[in-house]
Coordinates of C-alpha atoms and ligand atoms in Angstrom, one line a residue:
M1 CA 106.0 115.6 87.5
C2 CA 103.6 116.0 84.6
G3 CA 99.9 115.2 85.2
I4 CA 98.1 112.6 83.1
V5 CA 94.4 112.0 83.0
G6 CA 92.3 109.7 80.8
Y7 CA 88.6 108.9 80.5
T8 CA 86.5 106.5 78.4
G9 CA 82.8 106.1 79.1
S10 CA 79.3 107.2 78.4
S11 CA 79.8 111.0 78.9
Q12 CA 81.6 113.5 76.9
A13 CA 85.3 113.2 77.8
I14 CA 86.4 116.8 77.5
G15 CA 84.8 118.1 80.7
Y16 CA 86.3 115.5 82.9
L17 CA 89.7 115.8 81.2
L18 CA 90.0 119.5 81.7
E19 CA 88.7 119.4 85.2
G20 CA 91.2 116.6 85.9
L21 CA 94.0 118.6 84.5
K22 CA 93.1 121.5 86.7
T23 CA 93.4 119.4 89.8
L24 CA 96.7 117.9 88.6
E25 CA 98.2 121.1 87.6
Y26 CA 100.5 121.2 90.6
R27 CA 102.5 118.4 89.0
G28 CA 103.6 120.7 86.2
Y29 CA 102.2 123.6 84.4
D30 CA 104.4 124.8 81.5
S31 CA 102.2 123.4 78.8
A32 CA 99.1 121.2 78.4
G33 CA 97.2 119.3 75.9
V34 CA 94.3 117.0 75.2
A35 CA 93.2 114.4 72.5
V36 CA 89.7 113.1 72.1
L37 CA 88.5 110.4 69.8
G38 CA 85.8 112.1 67.7
T39 CA 82.6 110.7 66.4
D40 CA 84.2 110.8 62.9
G41 CA 86.7 108.1 64.0
A42 CA 89.7 110.5 64.1
L43 CA 91.7 111.9 67.0
H44 CA 91.2 115.6 67.6
G45 CA 93.2 117.7 70.0
V46 CA 94.5 120.9 71.2
K47 CA 97.9 121.4 72.8
C48 CA 99.7 124.6 73.8
A49 CA 102.5 126.1 75.9
G50 CA 101.2 127.8 79.1
R51 CA 98.8 126.9 81.9
V52 CA 95.8 124.6 81.8
A53 CA 93.7 127.8 81.7
T54 CA 95.1 128.6 78.2
L55 CA 94.2 125.1 77.1
V56 CA 90.7 125.5 78.4
E57 CA 90.3 128.7 76.4
R58 CA 91.6 127.0 73.3
C59 CA 89.3 124.1 73.8
E60 CA 86.2 126.3 73.9
T61 CA 86.4 126.8 70.1
A62 CA 87.8 123.4 69.3
N63 CA 84.5 121.5 69.6
L64 CA 86.1 118.3 71.0
V65 CA 83.2 115.9 70.9
G66 CA 83.8 112.3 72.0
T67 CA 83.7 110.0 74.9
T68 CA 87.3 108.7 75.0
G69 CA 90.3 111.0 75.5
I70 CA 93.6 111.6 77.3
A71 CA 95.1 114.8 78.6
H72 CA 98.4 116.1 80.0
T73 CA 99.9 119.0 81.9
R74 CA 103.7 119.2 81.5
W75 CA 106.8 119.9 83.4
A76 CA 109.4 120.1 80.7
T77 CA 112.5 117.8 80.9
H78 CA 113.4 117.3 77.2
G79 CA 112.6 120.3 75.0
A80 CA 111.4 123.7 75.9
P81 CA 107.7 124.3 76.8
T82 CA 106.3 125.0 73.4
D83 CA 103.2 124.0 71.6
R84 CA 105.0 121.4 69.6
N85 CA 106.6 119.8 72.6
S86 CA 103.3 119.6 74.5
H87 CA 101.6 116.3 74.9
P88 CA 99.8 114.3 73.6
H89 CA 102.3 113.2 71.0
R90 CA 101.1 111.4 67.9
D91 CA 102.6 108.8 65.5
C92 CA 103.1 109.5 61.8
S93 CA 99.5 108.7 60.9
G94 CA 98.1 110.9 63.7
R95 CA 95.9 107.9 64.7
I96 CA 97.8 107.1 67.9
A97 CA 98.2 109.6 70.7
V98 CA 100.3 109.3 73.9
V99 CA 100.7 111.2 77.1
H100 CA 103.8 110.4 79.2
N101 CA 105.2 111.2 82.6
G102 CA 108.8 110.2 83.2
I103 CA 112.0 110.2 81.3
I104 CA 112.9 107.9 78.4
E105 CA 116.7 107.7 78.9
N106 CA 117.4 105.9 75.6
Y107 CA 115.3 108.2 73.5
R108 CA 118.2 109.4 71.3
E109 CA 119.0 105.9 70.1
L110 CA 115.2 105.2 69.6
R111 CA 114.8 108.4 67.7
A112 CA 117.6 107.6 65.4
Y113 CA 116.3 104.1 64.9
L114 CA 112.8 105.3 64.1
Q115 CA 114.1 108.0 61.7
R116 CA 116.1 105.3 59.9
G117 CA 112.8 103.4 59.6
G118 CA 111.2 106.4 57.9
H119 CA 109.3 107.9 60.9
T120 CA 109.0 111.7 61.1
L121 CA 109.4 113.0 64.6
V122 CA 108.3 116.6 65.1
S123 CA 109.1 117.5 68.7
E124 CA 112.3 117.7 70.8
T125 CA 110.9 115.5 73.5
D126 CA 111.9 112.1 74.7
S127 CA 108.2 111.1 74.8
E128 CA 107.4 111.3 71.2
V129 CA 109.3 108.1 70.4
I130 CA 106.7 106.1 72.3
A131 CA 103.9 107.0 69.8
H132 CA 106.1 105.9 66.9
L133 CA 107.1 102.6 68.6
I134 CA 103.5 101.8 69.2
E135 CA 102.8 102.7 65.5
D136 CA 105.4 100.1 64.5
A137 CA 104.0 97.5 66.8
W138 CA 100.4 98.2 65.7
A139 CA 101.5 97.8 62.0
G140 CA 103.4 94.6 62.8
P141 CA 103.3 92.0 65.5
S142 CA 100.5 93.6 67.5
A143 CA 98.1 94.5 64.8
G144 CA 94.6 95.2 66.2
N145 CA 95.8 94.8 69.8
L146 CA 96.5 98.0 71.5
V147 CA 97.6 96.4 74.8
G148 CA 100.1 94.3 72.8
A149 CA 101.3 97.2 70.8
V150 CA 102.0 99.3 73.9
R151 CA 103.6 96.3 75.6
N152 CA 105.9 95.8 72.6
A153 CA 106.8 99.5 72.6
V154 CA 107.6 99.8 76.3
R155 CA 109.9 96.8 76.1
R156 CA 112.2 99.0 74.1
L157 CA 112.2 101.8 76.6
E158 CA 114.7 102.5 79.3
G159 CA 113.9 105.0 82.0
S160 CA 110.6 105.8 83.7
W161 CA 107.1 106.1 82.4
A162 CA 103.5 106.4 83.1
L163 CA 101.5 106.3 79.9
A164 CA 98.0 106.7 78.6
V165 CA 97.5 105.8 75.0
V166 CA 94.5 106.1 72.6
C167 CA 94.3 104.9 69.1
A168 CA 91.6 105.9 66.6
D169 CA 91.5 102.3 65.4
A170 CA 90.8 100.9 68.9
P171 CA 87.7 103.1 69.7
G172 CA 86.6 103.3 73.3
E173 CA 89.9 102.0 74.6
I174 CA 92.7 103.6 76.6
V175 CA 95.8 101.6 77.4
C176 CA 98.0 102.6 80.3
A177 CA 101.5 101.5 81.3
R178 CA 103.6 102.2 84.3
N179 CA 107.2 101.9 85.2
G180 CA 108.7 104.1 87.8
S181 CA 106.2 107.0 87.5
P182 CA 102.8 106.8 89.3
L183 CA 99.5 105.9 87.7
V184 CA 96.1 105.0 89.1
V185 CA 93.1 103.8 87.3
A186 CA 89.5 103.4 88.3
S187 CA 86.4 101.5 87.1
T188 CA 82.9 103.0 87.5
S189 CA 79.5 102.6 86.0
E190 CA 80.1 105.9 84.1
G191 CA 83.3 104.7 82.5
A192 CA 86.9 104.1 83.3
Y193 CA 89.5 106.6 84.4
A194 CA 93.2 107.0 84.6
A195 CA 95.2 109.7 86.4
S196 CA 98.7 110.4 87.8
D197 CA 97.4 110.4 91.3
V198 CA 94.1 110.1 93.1
T199 CA 93.2 113.8 93.2
P200 CA 91.2 114.0 90.0
L201 CA 89.5 110.7 90.8
A202 CA 88.2 111.8 94.2
S203 CA 85.2 113.4 92.5
V204 CA 84.2 110.2 90.6
T205 CA 85.0 107.3 92.9
S206 CA 86.4 106.3 96.3
H207 CA 88.1 103.1 95.0
V208 CA 91.2 103.3 92.8
I209 CA 93.6 100.7 91.5
Q210 CA 97.3 101.6 91.8
L211 CA 99.2 100.1 88.9
E212 CA 102.5 98.4 89.9
N213 CA 105.7 98.8 88.0
G214 CA 105.7 96.8 84.8
Q215 CA 101.9 96.6 84.6
L216 CA 99.6 97.7 81.8
A217 CA 95.9 98.4 82.0
R218 CA 93.1 98.4 79.4
L219 CA 90.3 100.8 80.1
E220 CA 87.0 100.2 78.2
R221 CA 84.1 102.5 77.6
G222 CA 81.8 100.3 79.6
G223 CA 83.9 101.0 82.7
R224 CA 85.8 97.7 82.6
V225 CA 89.5 97.8 83.7
T226 CA 91.8 94.9 82.9
V227 CA 95.3 94.8 84.3
F228 CA 98.1 92.9 82.7
D229 CA 101.6 92.0 83.8
A230 CA 104.7 92.8 81.7
E231 CA 104.3 89.5 79.9
G232 CA 100.8 90.3 78.8
A233 CA 99.1 87.9 81.2
E234 CA 95.9 89.2 82.9
V235 CA 96.4 89.7 86.6
D236 CA 93.8 90.0 89.4
V237 CA 93.0 93.6 90.0
P238 CA 95.7 94.5 92.5
S239 CA 95.9 96.8 95.5
T240 CA 92.7 98.8 95.4
I241 CA 92.9 101.8 97.6
D242 CA 90.1 103.7 99.2
I243 CA 90.3 107.4 98.8
D244 CA 89.1 109.2 101.9
W245 CA 89.8 112.6 100.5
D246 CA 86.6 114.4 99.8
A247 CA 86.8 116.2 96.4
S248 CA 86.2 119.6 98.0
A249 CA 89.4 119.2 100.0
A250 CA 91.3 120.1 96.8
T251 CA 89.3 123.2 96.1
L252 CA 90.0 126.7 97.3
G253 CA 86.9 126.9 99.5
G254 CA 86.9 130.7 99.7
Y255 CA 90.6 131.2 100.2
A256 CA 92.6 133.4 97.8
D257 CA 95.1 130.7 97.0
F258 CA 95.9 127.1 98.1
M259 CA 98.9 128.3 100.1
A260 CA 96.7 130.4 102.3
K261 CA 94.2 127.6 102.7
E262 CA 96.9 125.0 103.5
I263 CA 98.6 127.3 106.1
A264 CA 95.2 127.7 107.8
E265 CA 94.6 123.9 107.8
Q266 CA 97.7 123.2 109.9
P267 CA 96.1 123.0 113.3
E268 CA 93.4 120.6 112.2
A269 CA 95.9 118.5 110.3
I270 CA 98.0 118.1 113.4
E271 CA 95.0 117.4 115.6
R272 CA 94.0 114.6 113.3
L273 CA 97.5 113.1 113.3
L274 CA 97.8 113.2 117.1
S275 CA 94.3 112.0 117.9
G276 CA 94.3 108.6 119.7
R277 CA 98.1 108.3 119.7
M278 CA 98.5 107.8 123.5
G279 CA 97.3 104.3 124.4
A280 CA 97.4 102.2 127.5
H281 CA 100.9 101.0 126.6
G282 CA 102.3 104.3 125.5
V283 CA 102.6 106.0 122.1
T284 CA 100.5 104.1 119.6
L285 CA 102.3 103.8 116.3
D286 CA 101.1 100.4 115.1
E287 CA 101.9 101.5 111.5
L288 CA 105.6 101.0 112.2
S289 CA 104.9 97.3 111.9
M290 CA 107.8 96.6 114.3
T291 CA 107.6 94.9 117.7
G292 CA 108.9 96.6 120.9
D293 CA 111.9 94.3 120.8
E294 CA 112.7 95.2 117.2
L295 CA 112.5 98.9 118.1
A296 CA 114.6 98.3 121.2
S297 CA 117.4 96.8 119.0
V298 CA 117.5 99.7 116.5
D299 CA 121.0 101.1 116.8
R300 CA 121.0 103.7 114.0
V301 CA 118.4 105.6 112.0
Y302 CA 118.9 106.7 108.5
L303 CA 116.6 109.6 107.5
I304 CA 116.3 110.2 103.8
A305 CA 114.3 112.9 102.0
C306 CA 114.4 115.9 99.6
G307 CA 113.6 119.6 99.8
T308 CA 111.2 120.6 102.6
S309 CA 110.9 117.0 103.7
Y310 CA 114.7 116.9 104.2
H311 CA 114.3 119.8 106.6
V312 CA 111.8 117.7 108.5
S313 CA 114.5 115.0 108.7
L314 CA 116.9 117.5 110.3
I315 CA 114.4 118.2 113.1
A316 CA 113.6 114.5 113.4
R317 CA 117.3 113.9 113.9
T318 CA 117.4 116.2 116.9
L319 CA 114.2 114.7 118.4
I320 CA 115.4 111.1 118.0
Q321 CA 118.9 111.7 119.2
T322 CA 117.7 113.8 122.2
W323 CA 114.8 111.6 123.3
A324 CA 115.7 108.1 122.1
K325 CA 119.5 108.5 122.3
V326 CA 119.8 106.7 119.0
P327 CA 122.3 108.1 116.5
V328 CA 120.8 109.4 113.3
I329 CA 122.2 110.1 109.9
C330 CA 120.3 112.5 107.6
D331 CA 120.9 112.6 103.9
Y332 CA 119.4 114.1 100.8
A333 CA 118.1 111.2 98.8
S334 CA 119.8 112.5 95.6
E335 CA 123.1 112.4 97.4
F336 CA 122.6 109.2 99.3
N337 CA 121.8 107.2 96.1
Y338 CA 125.4 107.8 94.9
E339 CA 127.4 107.6 98.1
N340 CA 129.8 104.7 98.5
D341 CA 130.1 104.7 102.3
V342 CA 126.7 104.1 103.6
L343 CA 126.9 103.4 107.3
V344 CA 124.2 100.7 107.7
T345 CA 124.3 98.2 110.6
P346 CA 122.1 95.1 110.8
H347 CA 119.8 97.0 113.1
T348 CA 119.5 100.3 111.2
L349 CA 116.0 101.6 110.7
G350 CA 115.5 103.5 107.4
V351 CA 113.0 106.3 107.4
I352 CA 111.9 108.1 104.3
I353 CA 110.0 111.4 104.6
T354 CA 108.0 112.4 101.6
Q355 CA 104.8 114.4 101.2
S356 CA 103.9 113.0 97.8
G357 CA 105.3 109.5 98.4
E358 CA 106.4 109.7 94.7
T359 CA 109.7 111.6 94.8
A360 CA 111.9 109.5 92.5
D361 CA 115.2 110.1 94.4
T362 CA 113.5 109.2 97.8
L363 CA 112.0 106.0 96.3
T364 CA 115.4 105.0 94.9
A365 CA 117.0 105.6 98.3
A366 CA 114.3 103.5 100.1
R367 CA 115.0 100.7 97.7
R368 CA 118.7 101.0 98.3
L369 CA 118.2 100.8 102.0
K370 CA 115.9 97.8 101.7
G371 CA 118.5 96.2 99.5
M372 CA 121.0 96.6 102.3
G373 CA 118.7 94.7 104.7
C374 CA 117.1 97.7 106.5
K375 CA 113.5 98.0 107.5
V376 CA 112.2 101.1 105.8
F377 CA 109.4 103.2 107.3
A378 CA 107.7 106.0 105.4
I379 CA 106.3 109.2 106.7
T380 CA 104.0 110.4 103.9
N381 CA 100.8 112.3 103.2
V382 CA 99.5 110.5 100.1
L383 CA 97.5 107.4 100.5
G384 CA 98.6 104.4 98.5
S385 CA 101.6 106.3 97.2
T386 CA 104.6 104.3 96.0
A387 CA 106.5 105.2 99.2
A388 CA 103.6 103.8 101.3
R389 CA 103.3 100.6 99.3
E390 CA 107.0 99.8 99.1
S391 CA 107.8 100.5 102.7
D392 CA 107.7 98.0 105.6
G393 CA 105.6 100.5 107.6
V394 CA 103.9 103.8 106.9
L395 CA 102.7 106.7 109.0
Y396 CA 100.2 108.8 107.1
V397 CA 100.4 112.4 108.3
Q398 CA 96.8 112.9 107.2
A399 CA 97.2 116.5 106.2
G400 CA 94.8 116.1 103.3
P401 CA 95.6 117.1 99.7
E402 CA 98.4 119.6 99.5
V403 CA 97.9 121.5 96.3
C404 CA 100.3 124.5 96.6
V405 CA 103.7 123.5 95.3
A406 CA 105.3 125.0 98.4
S407 CA 104.8 122.6 101.2
T408 CA 103.3 124.0 104.4
K409 CA 100.8 121.8 106.2
A410 CA 102.7 118.6 105.2
Y411 CA 105.9 120.1 106.7
T412 CA 104.4 120.8 110.1
A413 CA 102.5 117.5 110.1
Q414 CA 105.6 115.6 109.2
M415 CA 107.5 117.2 112.0
V416 CA 104.8 116.1 114.4
A417 CA 104.9 112.6 112.9
S418 CA 108.7 112.6 113.5
A419 CA 108.1 113.6 117.1
L420 CA 105.7 110.6 117.6
L421 CA 108.3 108.3 116.1
A422 CA 111.0 109.7 118.4
L423 CA 108.8 109.2 121.4
R424 CA 108.0 105.6 120.4
L425 CA 111.7 104.9 119.9
A426 CA 112.5 106.5 123.2
E427 CA 110.0 104.3 125.0
A428 CA 111.2 101.2 123.3
Q429 CA 114.8 101.9 123.9
G430 CA 114.0 102.5 127.6
Q431 CA 115.2 106.1 127.5
M432 CA 111.9 107.7 128.6
E433 CA 109.6 106.9 131.5
R434 CA 105.9 106.7 130.8
A435 CA 105.2 110.0 132.7
E436 CA 107.7 111.8 130.5
V437 CA 106.3 110.3 127.3
E438 CA 102.8 111.5 128.4
R439 CA 104.1 115.0 129.2
R440 CA 105.8 115.3 125.8
Y441 CA 102.7 114.0 124.0
G442 CA 100.8 116.6 125.9
D443 CA 103.2 119.3 124.7
L444 CA 102.6 118.1 121.1
C445 CA 98.9 118.4 121.7
R446 CA 99.2 122.1 122.5
I447 CA 100.8 122.8 119.1
P448 CA 97.6 123.2 117.1
D449 CA 96.4 126.1 119.4
L450 CA 99.8 127.7 119.3
I451 CA 99.7 127.6 115.5
R452 CA 96.2 129.1 115.5
E453 CA 97.6 131.9 117.6
V454 CA 100.4 132.5 115.1
I455 CA 98.0 132.5 112.1
S456 CA 95.9 135.1 113.9
R457 CA 99.0 137.3 113.8
S458 CA 99.5 137.2 110.0
W459 CA 99.2 141.0 109.9
Q460 CA 102.8 141.0 111.3
D461 CA 104.1 139.1 108.3
K462 CA 102.2 141.3 105.9
R463 CA 103.8 144.4 107.4
A464 CA 107.3 142.9 107.5
A465 CA 106.9 141.7 103.9
Q466 CA 107.3 145.3 102.7
L467 CA 111.0 145.1 103.5
F468 CA 111.5 142.4 100.9
R469 CA 109.5 144.1 98.1
R470 CA 112.5 145.3 96.2
A471 CA 115.2 143.3 97.8
H472 CA 117.6 141.2 95.8
S473 CA 118.6 138.8 98.5
A474 CA 117.9 137.8 102.0
L475 CA 119.7 136.0 104.8
F476 CA 117.9 133.7 107.3
L477 CA 119.7 132.9 110.6
G478 CA 118.9 130.5 113.5
R479 CA 120.6 128.3 115.9
G480 CA 120.1 124.7 117.0
V481 CA 116.7 123.3 115.7
N482 CA 116.0 126.8 114.4
A483 CA 118.9 126.7 112.0
T484 CA 116.5 124.3 110.2
T485 CA 113.7 126.8 110.6
A486 CA 116.0 129.3 108.9
L487 CA 116.6 126.8 106.0
E488 CA 112.9 126.2 105.6
G489 CA 112.1 129.9 105.7
A490 CA 114.7 130.6 103.0
L491 CA 113.4 127.8 100.8
K492 CA 109.8 129.0 101.1
L493 CA 110.9 132.6 100.2
K494 CA 113.0 131.7 97.2
E495 CA 110.6 129.1 96.0
I496 CA 107.6 131.4 95.7
S497 CA 108.9 134.9 95.5
Y498 CA 112.0 134.3 93.3
L499 CA 114.0 136.3 95.8
H500 CA 117.4 134.8 96.5
A501 CA 117.6 133.7 100.1
E502 CA 120.2 131.9 102.0
A503 CA 120.1 130.3 105.4
Y504 CA 122.9 129.9 107.9
P505 CA 123.4 128.8 111.4
A506 CA 123.6 132.2 113.1
G507 CA 127.0 131.5 114.6
E508 CA 128.4 130.7 111.2
M509 CA 127.5 134.1 109.8
K510 CA 130.8 135.6 110.8
H511 CA 132.6 133.0 108.7
G512 CA 131.5 134.3 105.4
P513 CA 127.9 135.5 104.8
I514 CA 128.5 138.6 106.9
A515 CA 130.3 140.0 103.8
L516 CA 126.8 140.2 102.2
L517 CA 125.5 142.6 104.7
E518 CA 125.1 146.3 103.8
P519 CA 122.6 149.0 104.7
G520 CA 119.0 147.8 104.0
F521 CA 120.0 144.2 103.5
P522 CA 117.1 142.1 104.9
V523 CA 117.9 139.4 107.5
V524 CA 115.4 137.2 109.2
A525 CA 116.6 135.8 112.6
I526 CA 114.7 133.1 114.4
V527 CA 115.4 133.9 118.1
P528 CA 112.9 132.2 120.4
E529 CA 113.4 131.9 124.1
D530 CA 115.8 128.9 124.3
R531 CA 119.3 128.1 125.6
V532 CA 120.9 129.8 122.6
H533 CA 118.8 132.9 122.7
D534 CA 121.5 135.3 124.0
K535 CA 124.0 134.0 121.4
T536 CA 121.6 134.7 118.6
V537 CA 120.8 138.1 120.0
S538 CA 124.6 138.8 119.7
N539 CA 124.4 137.8 116.1
I540 CA 121.5 140.2 115.5
Q541 CA 123.7 142.9 117.0
E542 CA 126.3 142.1 114.4
V543 CA 123.7 142.3 111.7
I544 CA 122.4 145.7 112.8
A545 CA 125.9 147.1 113.3
R546 CA 126.4 146.7 109.6
G547 CA 123.2 148.6 108.7
A548 CA 121.2 145.5 107.7
V549 CA 117.5 145.4 108.5
C550 CA 116.4 142.6 110.8
V551 CA 113.1 140.8 111.1
A552 CA 113.0 138.5 114.2
V553 CA 110.8 135.6 115.1
A554 CA 110.7 136.0 118.8
T555 CA 108.7 134.8 121.8
D556 CA 106.0 137.0 123.3
G557 CA 107.4 139.6 125.7
D558 CA 111.0 139.5 124.5
E559 CA 111.7 143.2 124.8
A560 CA 115.5 142.7 124.3
V561 CA 114.8 141.5 120.7
A562 CA 112.0 144.0 120.1
S563 CA 114.2 146.9 121.0
L564 CA 116.8 145.9 118.4
V565 CA 115.0 144.9 115.3
E566 CA 112.8 146.5 112.7
H567 CA 109.9 144.0 112.9
V568 CA 109.1 141.2 115.3
L569 CA 107.0 138.2 114.2
W570 CA 105.7 137.1 117.6
I571 CA 105.2 133.5 118.6
P572 CA 103.5 132.4 121.9
H573 CA 105.5 130.5 124.5
V574 CA 106.1 126.9 123.3
P575 CA 106.4 124.3 126.1
D576 CA 109.5 122.6 124.7
E577 CA 112.2 124.4 122.8
L578 CA 112.6 121.4 120.4
L579 CA 109.0 122.0 119.3
V580 CA 109.5 125.7 118.4
P581 CA 110.2 125.0 114.7
I582 CA 106.7 123.6 114.3
V583 CA 105.2 126.9 115.5
A584 CA 107.8 129.4 114.3
V585 CA 107.9 128.2 110.7
V586 CA 104.2 129.3 110.3
H587 CA 105.3 132.9 110.4
L588 CA 107.9 132.2 107.7
Q589 CA 105.3 130.5 105.5
M590 CA 103.1 133.6 105.8
L591 CA 106.0 136.0 105.3
A592 CA 107.0 134.2 102.1
R593 CA 103.4 134.3 100.8
H594 CA 103.0 138.0 101.5
V595 CA 106.4 138.8 99.9
A596 CA 105.4 136.7 96.8
L597 CA 102.1 138.5 96.5
L598 CA 103.8 141.9 96.8
R599 CA 106.2 140.9 94.0
G600 CA 103.3 139.8 91.8
C601 CA 104.1 136.0 91.9
D602 CA 101.7 133.1 91.6
V603 CA 102.2 131.6 95.1
D604 CA 100.6 128.3 94.2
K605 CA 102.5 127.6 91.0
P606 CA 106.0 128.9 91.2
R607 CA 107.9 128.9 87.9
N608 CA 110.0 125.8 87.0
L609 CA 108.8 123.8 90.0
A610 CA 106.4 120.8 90.3
K611 CA 104.8 119.4 93.3
S612 CA 105.8 115.8 92.8
V613 CA 109.3 115.3 91.5
T614 CA 109.1 111.9 89.8
V615 CA 112.3 112.2 87.8
E616 CA 115.8 111.7 89.3
Ligands
M6R1 O1 106.9 115.0 98.1 P1 108.2 115.2 98.8 O2 108.0 115.6 100.2 O3 109.1 114.0 98.6 O4 108.8 116.4 98.0 C1 110.1 116.8 98.2 C2 110.4 118.2 97.7 O5 110.3 118.1 96.3 C3 109.5 119.2 98.2 O6 109.5 119.3 99.6 C4 109.8 120.6 97.7 O7 111.1 121.0 98.2 C5 108.7 121.6 98.0 N1 108.4 122.3 96.9 C6 109.1 122.5 99.1 O8 108.1 123.5 99.4

């Protein structure tokens, strides 16, 4: 949450800072700001509530000339999204400016301490204290040493932070610090860069340095980057990662919005992920970093994730339990972290699923599992993310940058990655013959074309979306693996159209949610051809009997369903019913998008949300 960008070099900073903020806007977009060290030796800046576009407009008349600067796009935690609470925050002199991502948990004590010391704090944020702590250090023990001043300041902080700091009295320098919140830096011949993630760096370099927790970095105008440990000792430049994302991957490329683009990219993303995965010895999943014997001894899998990725874990549970016959426990990371009774055996495999690889709750859960002696494997999309670096093995889903806050291509790619994991485990556990593994891999390879077919039918979703235009609520129903498709469909709809949506296993409807039904109430039923098809059809009958209006996701040719419901979102025949969720959800993604557009919502940047949830 919150996007940070910094630049010091030979070019004017403002252009890169604003472009960088645009690419990071998915991390938060309720306010934004920039500070540039001017040629007059003072810091100049603009900050305001609203989107980066508002900041860009304001900057047009602000004449921010200078080659060193920092910028921020905010997702508010402490203090409303107002001009005053926007970053950068300054010290009393106005000569030190700080941008922060994270939460300072002891900010109240620090604020009181600083006020007692005569500091004037002007915002309601937790972040502002950092600027004043640096001011104290700069005036005292770390005079003239910005790295030292920042190091002194962060020693007093509790919580999480990624920081970029500029000081008018340390021209050409940016100091960064990281603890818990992600931060990458890069050195180029044009200058040195800092950013919350690799997205804004893809246009300037293909090599970035991922700061580790506790580290600080000094960025100099000549492009030099020096990394320090928490004690202030210089360390060898650690863990450089190569970005293989081309910068244009994070642009709209002719699509109306990123959600449309990312929905369309799903077939290619899955093809990339599946390519070369069937080797001479079965499914190739070397990234697991576990031997066949180790995999054979796994007696339990713990799947931990949040949000849409949690829905992936529910599908993964079914795939692993059905194919590998290994018991699986799924948990929300935010719940798992505070549970007393965690059922871990000496041979439990922990799996975290996270698109961004930076979700704070998921990272905490992974550390907890590792602390219990589990091997932890990450299924993630973002190269070099904290989840990838801290796990024992990582499977990159290779979906490319996902910019829209609502996850689409990462969701389907993560489900396919989970299927590969399930197949590998099934092989290692001796639960599946080679021929069956090959057949199931072949089924997976058919998914991209099936999704292409669904995407070509988006007109069906556009038409059905009219039903939701003025609705206040909607119910999603499905059975078995498609109870999860219902959950994901409801999440997509509420997330981007602000329409309340609830999902239930279809058979559970009669135990409560049926009371919601009244004439005109929209219900979405996922009812593909599978072994629970007829049961779900009965539930659709119950819906219709109460005057509710039903939209069904059904398999081509299902006249029984077509004759009952208002709209059908048709899917082609899927060779394995356990794989239907990967295909069926695409209709629900498109439906949610069309509903959101009809209701005048910004599909890419839904209110209150951020793409990467780096606070607990
Ligand atoms: O990056 P992660 O997969 O860990 O993110 C988890 C959730 O925050 C995320 O899936 C969220 O629910 C999405 N906005 C859903 O579209």
